[in-house]
Amino acid sequence: MNLVDKTEKRFALTTPLYYVNDVPHVGSAYTTIAADVVARFHRLLGHEVLLITGTDEHGQKIQRSAESLGKPPQEFCDQIVPSFIKLWQLLNIQYDRFSRTTASRHEAIVKEFFMRVWEKGDIYQGKQKGWYCVSCEEFKEERDLLEGKRCPIHTNKEVEWRDEQNYFFSLSKYQTQLEEFYQSRPDFIQPESRRNEVLSFVSQGLQDFSISRVNLDWGFRVPVDSQHTLYVWFDALLAYVTALLEADAEPTLANALETWWPINLHLIGKDILRFHAVYWPAMLMSAGLPLPDQVFGHGFLTKDGQKMGKSLGNTLDPIGLVESYGSDAVRYYFLKEIEFGKDGDFNEVRFINVLNADLANDLGNLLNRTLNMVKKYCSNDGLTIGNEAINDENPLKAIGLGLGEQVKQSYQALAFNQACEATLLLVRTCNKFIDEQAPWSLYKQGKQQEVETVLYAVLESVRLAAYLLSPVIPNISNAIYLQLGFGIDFNDQVKTSMLAPFATHAQWGLLSSEQSLGKPLPVFKRIEIPKND
Ligand code: MSP
């Protein structure tokens, strides 16, 4: 297969493909929000982006969930999938492809890939004995189990003993090649702590893993033996590849890999790191394909300090959260309050306090009161000065000049909290600056030029903040841009990258004296803390 080098301007990224054993919870939303922010940021840079999400629908876990409701598995999956699509719409996720592992063309890709690996001699039959966690769809080492033979991840689920004839993938054969790869590409696994986990796991010696199941109907047949069903993870990882096919393309590996391969970024939670950072690259090596650029394993969300998960039964309903507080609020909280890569907690009171402090007060009120001052103190409801009237020592300009580059680097490193914090620092400095400069007294003293200098510097800083935060809070950024007289819709990414490219809009000083400012309206309403009865 002849793979052409992918252009630098293209950026393909994935979320995990979510199990459909239940409706999505906040944990599933977390990765998807982050992926959408990365995708939006790259579109601002003018890149062509492909954001892939989807659902993982085969395997024992799904089969059992369907059985417990007395439904055929396909019907069960078809009923759950719309709840994911609905949530992504509510959260304002702009995905490009939705990959379902039950799609018929996916089977063709899986078959072709399997046969490549088979022909390479990397698949053989053997005996699989061990403890299996159906919720993880993974064999566990006995030493890792909790008391009562419970899974360390799904702590309320007991593992099950399996002793069966399976097909195996020769993972151990790729030990050295993988180790060399990790050394030559230190950024492949991020953050650093996860990389170290993987390196230490691999250094203990890799064991071949089974890629088929007997006594399981729900899945693709093993191409060389119809008595066996393909292991759900072997099939699921390949759905990233299937997603790359154009709608009308014949489902072949060559077609799928033509434009977007290799994928630039797989965003995942830390529990599925091994699959993406060890098994997946080895499978690709076996098939003779180039490897993805990066796997980033984020942390886990807890609720009020407690571990949260579908199988644990204490999930937070993301739909309710968005319906109560809006998509920007939910997106902002999770990305600003939690360092991506570390575990983080959701607590409703803290959630409300953060939103009120940052979005309602610091950002929203700032814009509102500044626009009202323009109305009050400036003729024709507008400013008469532009960037050239502001000297470089102005504290807002001083921060603003370097901010675009700084925030860009934070987004590139997936340090979303730093991107938000750095931008908020400018916003907070604006509030301090207004209080210190007191344009109301400057006005009384007849210092019109000084009044306008303060108001310009603040409005321009708010504009820059809105632009830089637009991947996270696109609706609020829209409202701010509108009030500052720009007809930009950050949800229309194609137009935005043309009308408001990063190279110009991430620069401080864009607002001009001709700007016709809009009507001041609240951009984020203060949330009241619900009273407990
Ligand atoms: N189907 C597999 C992925 C296959 S990818 C080819 C899977 N699905 S899952 O629905 O169980 O999990 C999807 C993602 O949700 C994982 O990245 C997992 O880490 C994440 N989360 C599940 N619970 C979570 C939290 N409580 N907090 C944050 N993310 C968590 O695994």
XYZ file of C-alpha atoms and ligand atoms in Angstrom:
564
model
C 0.000 0.000 0.000
C 1.359 3.384 -0.981
C 0.629 5.949 1.698
C 1.203 9.532 0.680
C 2.497 11.812 3.435
C -0.400 13.595 5.017
C -0.320 17.360 4.609
C 0.682 19.422 7.648
C -2.577 21.283 7.361
C -4.670 18.228 8.169
C -5.438 17.195 11.706
C -7.367 14.021 12.535
C -8.339 13.157 16.088
C -10.528 10.655 17.854
C -12.501 10.201 21.034
C -12.863 6.641 22.290
C -15.749 4.769 20.723
C -18.149 4.522 23.601
C -19.748 1.299 24.795
C -23.480 1.396 24.345
C -24.321 -0.744 27.359
C -25.992 2.353 28.757
C -26.701 5.993 27.947
C -23.652 8.322 28.133
C -22.501 9.798 31.418
C -20.306 12.765 32.232
C -17.139 10.646 31.900
C -17.984 10.024 28.235
C -18.811 13.682 27.736
C -15.473 14.793 29.203
C -13.282 13.294 26.465
C -15.669 14.414 23.770
C -15.694 18.021 25.000
C -11.903 18.059 25.084
C -11.743 16.602 21.577
C -14.168 19.218 20.289
C -12.060 21.998 21.815
C -8.920 20.647 20.132
C -10.780 20.355 16.831
C -12.122 23.907 17.079
C -8.705 25.247 17.968
C -7.131 23.593 14.924
C -9.895 24.934 12.693
C -9.135 28.434 14.017
C -5.548 27.870 12.910
C -6.912 27.189 9.447
C -6.327 23.438 9.514
C -8.575 20.923 7.846
C -9.856 18.837 10.749
C -11.476 15.438 11.068
C -13.003 14.729 14.473
C -14.042 11.121 14.878
C -16.297 9.806 17.583
C -18.667 6.866 17.679
C -19.824 3.769 19.480
C -18.393 0.372 20.342
C -21.260 -2.048 20.036
C -19.989 -5.635 20.059
C -18.887 -7.942 22.849
C -20.181 -9.688 25.888
C -21.008 -6.567 27.859
C -23.396 -5.279 25.197
C -24.808 -8.724 24.496
C -25.647 -9.170 28.168
C -27.163 -5.677 28.493
C -29.410 -6.436 25.526
C -30.330 -9.872 26.906
C -31.269 -8.404 30.264
C -33.855 -6.261 28.467
C -34.949 -9.163 26.255
C -33.886 -7.329 23.096
C -31.823 -8.448 20.105
C -28.406 -6.759 20.450
C -28.613 -4.744 17.229
C -32.001 -3.341 18.197
C -30.654 -2.541 21.656
C -27.646 -0.674 20.170
C -29.836 1.204 17.712
C -31.900 2.463 20.622
C -28.928 3.656 22.683
C -26.907 5.340 19.914
C -29.305 8.325 19.527
C -28.710 9.257 23.182
C -25.031 9.808 22.338
C -25.880 11.842 19.264
C -28.350 13.922 21.255
C -25.785 14.628 23.960
C -23.155 15.677 21.450
C -25.649 18.077 19.907
C -26.563 19.502 23.289
C -22.898 19.957 24.150
C -22.268 21.695 20.828
C -19.797 19.041 19.679
C -18.877 19.447 16.024
C -17.788 15.943 15.079
C -17.146 15.007 11.465
C -17.582 11.241 11.599
C -19.611 8.968 13.839
C -18.161 5.469 13.648
C -20.363 2.542 14.711
C -18.635 -0.806 15.020
C -21.748 -2.590 13.760
C -21.580 -0.759 10.410
C -21.331 -3.279 7.585
C -18.391 -1.591 5.910
C -16.485 -1.811 9.152
C -16.567 -5.595 8.850
C -14.795 -5.361 5.494
C -11.998 -3.262 7.018
C -11.639 -5.589 10.002
C -11.449 -8.612 7.723
C -8.800 -7.087 5.490
C -6.728 -5.989 8.462
C -7.054 -9.373 10.166
C -5.888 -11.139 7.011
C -2.799 -8.934 6.780
C -1.844 -9.777 10.334
C -2.689 -13.444 9.729
C -0.529 -13.563 6.617
C 2.291 -11.973 8.553
C 2.121 -15.025 10.821
C 1.189 -13.015 13.915
C -2.000 -14.918 14.790
C -2.052 -18.431 16.238
C -4.369 -20.671 18.266
C -3.725 -21.252 21.925
C -5.329 -21.791 25.277
C -6.567 -18.804 27.261
C -6.994 -19.245 30.965
C -7.604 -16.390 33.325
C -9.874 -13.892 35.020
C -12.004 -11.772 32.718
C -13.766 -8.498 33.547
C -16.785 -8.153 31.268
C -17.127 -4.434 32.068
C -13.545 -3.798 30.903
C -13.753 -6.556 28.271
C -10.262 -7.470 29.389
C -8.351 -10.283 31.110
C -6.903 -9.275 34.467
C -3.828 -10.433 36.290
C -4.771 -12.260 39.483
C -2.399 -10.033 41.495
C -4.295 -6.907 40.392
C -7.717 -8.104 41.628
C -9.391 -6.663 44.698
C -10.736 -8.788 47.533
C -13.601 -11.046 46.455
C -12.135 -11.320 42.931
C -13.373 -7.858 42.007
C -12.042 -5.769 39.148
C -9.788 -2.853 40.216
C -11.616 -0.515 37.805
C -15.194 -1.775 38.136
C -14.889 -2.314 41.842
C -18.431 -3.657 42.276
C -18.029 -6.290 39.551
C -16.579 -9.754 40.048
C -14.305 -11.086 37.333
C -15.185 -14.380 35.637
C -12.968 -17.419 35.107
C -12.299 -18.339 31.482
C -10.563 -21.416 30.157
C -10.957 -21.658 26.409
C -9.302 -22.119 23.069
C -8.682 -18.695 21.472
C -6.756 -17.084 18.680
C -3.834 -15.021 19.936
C -1.998 -12.014 18.591
C 1.810 -12.257 18.938
C 2.255 -9.080 20.938
C 5.491 -10.337 22.523
C 7.123 -10.359 19.105
C 6.854 -6.540 19.057
C 8.459 -5.893 22.447
C 11.730 -4.477 21.101
C 10.149 -2.652 18.200
C 7.684 -0.989 20.582
C 10.405 -0.005 23.033
C 12.450 1.532 20.252
C 9.386 3.349 19.030
C 8.633 4.866 22.464
C 12.254 6.026 22.675
C 12.254 7.587 19.242
C 8.890 9.290 19.758
C 8.877 10.600 23.334
C 5.630 12.515 22.691
C 3.697 9.460 21.564
C 2.213 8.858 25.017
C 1.142 11.883 27.013
C 1.150 13.107 29.698
C 4.543 12.057 30.993
C 3.107 10.104 33.946
C 1.092 7.885 31.593
C 4.124 7.377 29.380
C 6.053 6.144 32.379
C 3.233 3.749 33.284
C 3.337 2.258 29.816
C 7.124 2.033 29.712
C 7.140 0.239 33.020
C 4.371 -2.148 31.914
C 6.160 -2.965 28.680
C 9.513 -3.425 30.402
C 8.005 -6.244 32.497
C 7.674 -8.257 29.297
C 4.730 -8.337 26.919
C 2.462 -11.331 26.648
C 0.463 -12.313 23.596
C -3.237 -11.515 23.959
C -6.259 -13.385 22.752
C -8.229 -11.810 19.962
C -11.147 -14.196 19.705
C -13.873 -15.559 21.927
C -15.903 -18.738 21.846
C -19.410 -18.883 23.325
C -20.089 -15.342 22.202
C -22.306 -14.529 19.263
C -22.324 -10.773 19.249
C -19.401 -9.722 17.098
C -17.707 -10.382 13.767
C -16.708 -13.956 12.953
C -12.968 -14.605 12.862
C -12.302 -14.584 9.092
C -10.396 -17.883 9.189
C -12.651 -19.728 11.661
C -16.382 -19.114 11.928
C -16.530 -20.908 15.300
C -14.831 -17.890 16.849
C -15.997 -14.332 17.373
C -13.453 -11.554 17.121
C -12.485 -9.937 20.420
C -14.329 -6.635 20.806
C -11.158 -4.551 21.244
C -9.538 -5.860 18.055
C -12.626 -4.800 16.158
C -13.163 -1.488 18.010
C -9.709 -0.005 17.484
C -10.066 -0.599 13.780
C -13.243 1.452 13.689
C -10.978 4.511 13.872
C -9.707 3.435 10.461
C -13.166 2.700 9.059
C -14.206 6.217 10.088
C -11.661 7.658 7.667
C -13.520 6.300 4.636
C -15.387 8.810 2.538
C -19.138 8.115 2.469
C -19.142 6.715 -1.046
C -15.775 4.930 -0.944
C -15.463 1.184 -1.237
C -14.445 -0.163 2.195
C -10.818 -1.093 1.638
C -7.828 -0.271 3.818
C -6.211 1.593 0.925
C -9.220 3.912 0.614
C -9.532 4.427 4.348
C -5.878 5.334 4.804
C -5.525 7.536 1.770
C -6.157 11.019 3.114
C -6.201 11.190 6.888
C -3.838 8.508 8.090
C -1.917 8.562 10.355
C -4.309 9.946 12.944
C -2.726 12.805 14.861
C -4.310 12.323 18.241
C -6.216 9.650 20.121
C -7.846 11.170 23.194
C -8.741 8.560 25.790
C -9.181 7.985 29.515
C -6.362 6.420 31.502
C -8.179 3.078 31.890
C -7.836 2.258 28.207
C -4.260 3.401 27.781
C -2.749 -0.058 27.263
C -5.045 -0.809 24.371
C -4.121 2.413 22.601
C -0.472 2.754 23.516
C 0.644 -0.884 23.391
C -1.786 -3.194 21.594
C -2.814 -0.735 18.874
C 0.696 0.282 17.731
C 1.745 -3.383 17.746
C -1.255 -4.338 15.621
C -0.385 -1.548 13.198
C 3.265 -2.595 13.093
C 2.167 -6.116 12.263
C -0.012 -4.803 9.432
C 2.878 -2.657 8.206
C 1.119 0.660 8.742
C 2.439 3.991 10.053
C 1.591 4.743 13.675
C -0.533 7.577 15.082
C 1.247 10.683 16.349
C -0.057 10.773 19.888
C -2.170 9.063 22.520
C -3.233 11.295 25.399
C -4.671 9.558 28.477
C -6.694 11.918 30.640
C -7.693 11.376 34.247
C -10.934 10.252 35.817
C -13.808 12.385 36.997
C -15.195 11.848 40.424
C -18.429 13.185 41.845
C -18.263 14.735 45.275
C -15.002 12.886 45.757
C -16.444 9.475 44.735
C -15.378 7.492 41.691
C -17.993 7.768 38.937
C -18.883 5.257 36.247
C -21.668 3.483 34.419
C -20.920 0.181 36.089
C -20.686 1.810 39.519
C -24.101 3.401 39.259
C -23.283 6.921 40.583
C -23.107 8.764 37.313
C -23.953 12.386 36.784
C -26.497 12.972 34.040
C -24.801 15.212 31.487
C -28.068 15.988 29.708
C -29.597 17.396 32.904
C -26.462 19.424 33.508
C -26.510 20.997 30.040
C -30.240 21.624 30.232
C -29.841 23.424 33.553
C -26.689 25.399 32.866
C -26.041 25.446 29.117
C -23.298 23.829 27.053
C -20.671 26.549 27.520
C -20.938 26.292 31.293
C -20.371 22.540 31.295
C -17.544 22.734 28.769
C -15.835 25.526 30.681
C -16.022 23.926 34.104
C -14.472 20.624 33.112
C -11.687 22.116 31.055
C -10.818 25.065 33.253
C -11.106 23.410 36.656
C -9.379 20.112 35.937
C -5.853 19.718 34.715
C -6.189 17.508 31.642
C -4.329 14.344 32.487
C -5.115 14.436 36.218
C -8.220 13.240 38.028
C -10.777 15.892 38.884
C -13.960 16.303 40.839
C -17.432 17.565 40.080
C -19.275 19.262 42.873
C -22.314 21.324 42.033
C -21.643 24.191 44.435
C -18.090 24.551 43.201
C -19.354 24.306 39.629
C -21.761 27.209 40.191
C -19.177 29.295 42.026
C -16.608 28.933 39.256
C -19.070 29.873 36.549
C -20.375 32.861 38.458
C -16.914 34.111 39.295
C -15.290 33.655 35.877
C -18.020 33.920 33.287
C -20.769 36.001 34.919
C -18.630 38.401 36.969
C -15.104 38.642 35.629
C -15.900 38.364 31.932
C -19.611 39.147 31.491
C -19.910 42.070 33.903
C -16.689 43.530 32.633
C -17.992 43.724 29.090
C -21.355 44.982 30.240
C -20.125 47.787 32.402
C -17.472 48.845 29.891
C -19.968 49.059 27.033
C -22.299 51.044 29.286
C -19.463 53.442 30.049
C -18.821 53.884 26.331
C -22.472 54.843 25.923
C -22.257 57.252 28.812
C -18.896 58.875 28.247
C -18.293 58.767 24.485
C -20.042 60.637 21.732
C -22.124 58.623 19.247
C -21.858 55.520 21.446
C -18.423 54.721 20.042
C -14.714 55.123 20.625
C -12.696 57.575 18.602
C -9.314 55.963 19.197
C -7.675 52.737 18.071
C -4.678 50.588 18.964
C -2.139 53.190 17.831
C -3.217 55.466 20.689
C -2.286 52.873 23.313
C 1.351 52.683 24.316
C 3.117 49.391 24.962
C 3.371 50.077 28.699
C -0.369 49.855 29.058
C -0.717 46.845 31.411
C -3.498 45.264 29.343
C -1.652 45.682 26.080
C 1.511 44.349 27.725
C -0.259 41.105 28.639
C -2.357 41.009 25.470
C 0.581 41.189 23.080
C 2.027 37.843 24.106
C -1.193 36.113 25.052
C -2.178 34.672 21.661
C 1.075 32.749 21.343
C 0.992 31.595 24.947
C -2.562 30.295 24.669
C -1.786 28.632 21.373
C 0.994 26.668 23.029
C -1.318 25.675 25.864
C -3.962 24.360 23.483
C -1.293 22.513 21.532
C -0.108 20.851 24.721
C -3.756 20.092 25.639
C -3.282 22.220 28.757
C -6.812 23.593 28.525
C -6.799 24.850 32.099
C -3.700 26.913 31.347
C -5.267 28.335 28.189
C -8.287 29.419 30.250
C -6.254 30.652 33.229
C -3.914 32.765 31.115
C -6.870 34.359 29.354
C -8.719 34.926 32.608
C -5.639 36.642 33.997
C -6.019 39.307 31.317
C -9.721 39.623 32.141
C -9.021 40.004 35.851
C -6.323 42.557 35.127
C -8.933 44.508 33.142
C -11.238 44.634 36.160
C -8.399 45.873 38.347
C -7.352 48.379 35.705
C -10.834 49.903 35.463
C -11.089 50.221 39.224
C -7.664 51.860 39.449
C -8.114 54.155 36.462
C -11.689 55.081 37.446
C -12.859 56.338 34.041
C -15.869 57.936 35.774
C -13.557 60.397 37.555
C -11.387 60.905 34.471
C -14.583 61.844 32.692
C -15.548 64.322 35.372
C -12.117 65.885 35.047
C -12.725 66.278 31.317
C -9.929 63.847 30.365
C -11.703 62.375 27.344
C -8.587 60.877 25.719
C -7.691 59.037 28.951
C -11.252 57.787 29.362
C -11.225 56.353 25.877
C -7.788 54.844 26.333
C -9.030 52.866 29.326
C -12.233 51.792 27.599
C -10.472 50.799 24.394
C -7.843 48.738 26.212
C -10.520 46.903 28.164
C -12.821 46.208 25.223
C -9.951 45.029 23.082
C -8.814 42.712 25.874
C -12.316 41.303 26.237
C -12.403 40.726 22.488
C -9.085 38.896 22.585
C -10.269 36.813 25.542
C -13.473 35.911 23.711
C -11.493 34.830 20.669
C -9.015 32.737 22.627
C -11.756 31.099 24.667
C -13.964 30.445 21.648
C -12.965 26.770 21.333
C -14.237 26.255 24.892
C -17.202 28.650 25.134
C -18.235 29.358 21.532
C -21.700 30.705 22.374
C -20.424 33.235 24.893
C -17.673 34.254 22.481
C -20.325 34.800 19.820
C -22.326 37.054 22.122
C -19.225 39.071 23.033
C -18.092 39.437 19.435
C -21.559 40.564 18.418
C -21.629 43.273 21.075
C -18.213 44.421 19.909
C -19.547 44.833 16.404
C -18.182 41.691 14.679
C -20.438 39.445 12.642
C -18.517 36.273 13.463
C -20.175 32.992 14.343
C -17.688 30.745 16.124
C -19.971 27.791 15.479
C -19.481 28.288 11.768
C -15.920 27.085 11.713
C -15.272 27.337 8.010
C -16.253 30.991 7.848
C -14.531 31.794 11.125
C -11.181 30.508 9.924
C -11.510 32.778 6.891
C -13.081 35.850 8.486
C -11.313 35.678 11.827
C -8.036 33.760 11.326
C -5.862 33.129 14.329
C -3.008 35.153 12.860
C -5.024 38.381 13.071
C -7.673 37.798 15.725
C -5.295 36.364 18.318
C -3.335 39.637 18.180
C -4.022 42.418 20.655
C -5.057 45.673 18.942
C -7.594 44.611 16.374
C -10.515 46.734 17.507
C -10.667 49.884 15.469
C -12.047 53.356 16.111
C -14.673 52.672 13.445
C -16.043 49.697 15.319
C -19.782 50.080 15.722
C -20.447 48.694 19.147
C -23.617 46.766 19.906
C -26.146 46.876 22.681
C -24.822 45.751 26.089
C -26.602 42.541 27.084
C -25.601 39.952 29.695
C -23.522 37.206 28.072
C -23.789 34.779 30.984
C -26.508 34.973 33.600
C -25.485 34.519 37.209
C -26.596 31.155 38.588
C -28.303 30.961 41.959
C -27.145 28.146 44.221
C -30.160 25.817 44.582
C -31.476 25.803 48.156
C -31.711 22.415 49.833
C -35.200 21.817 51.263
N -15.380 0.995 24.164
C -14.188 1.321 24.838
C -13.315 2.230 24.003
C -12.961 1.675 22.664
S -12.014 2.810 21.735
C -11.636 2.002 20.344
C -14.524 2.017 26.162
N -15.701 2.592 26.248
S -16.313 3.269 27.571
O -17.595 3.783 27.179
O -16.294 2.349 28.658
O -15.341 4.393 27.983
C -15.092 5.441 27.110
C -14.249 6.489 27.726
O -14.895 7.073 28.839
C -12.900 5.974 28.217
O -11.887 6.824 27.711
C -12.977 6.121 29.704
O -11.738 6.450 30.253
C -13.933 7.293 29.832
N -14.518 7.331 31.159
C -15.355 6.429 31.738
N -15.589 6.821 33.021
C -14.902 7.960 33.270
C -14.845 8.861 34.329
N -15.483 8.666 35.462
N -14.109 9.981 34.164
C -13.495 10.287 32.967
N -13.551 9.467 31.949
C -14.089 8.220 32.130
O -13.686 1.987 27.051
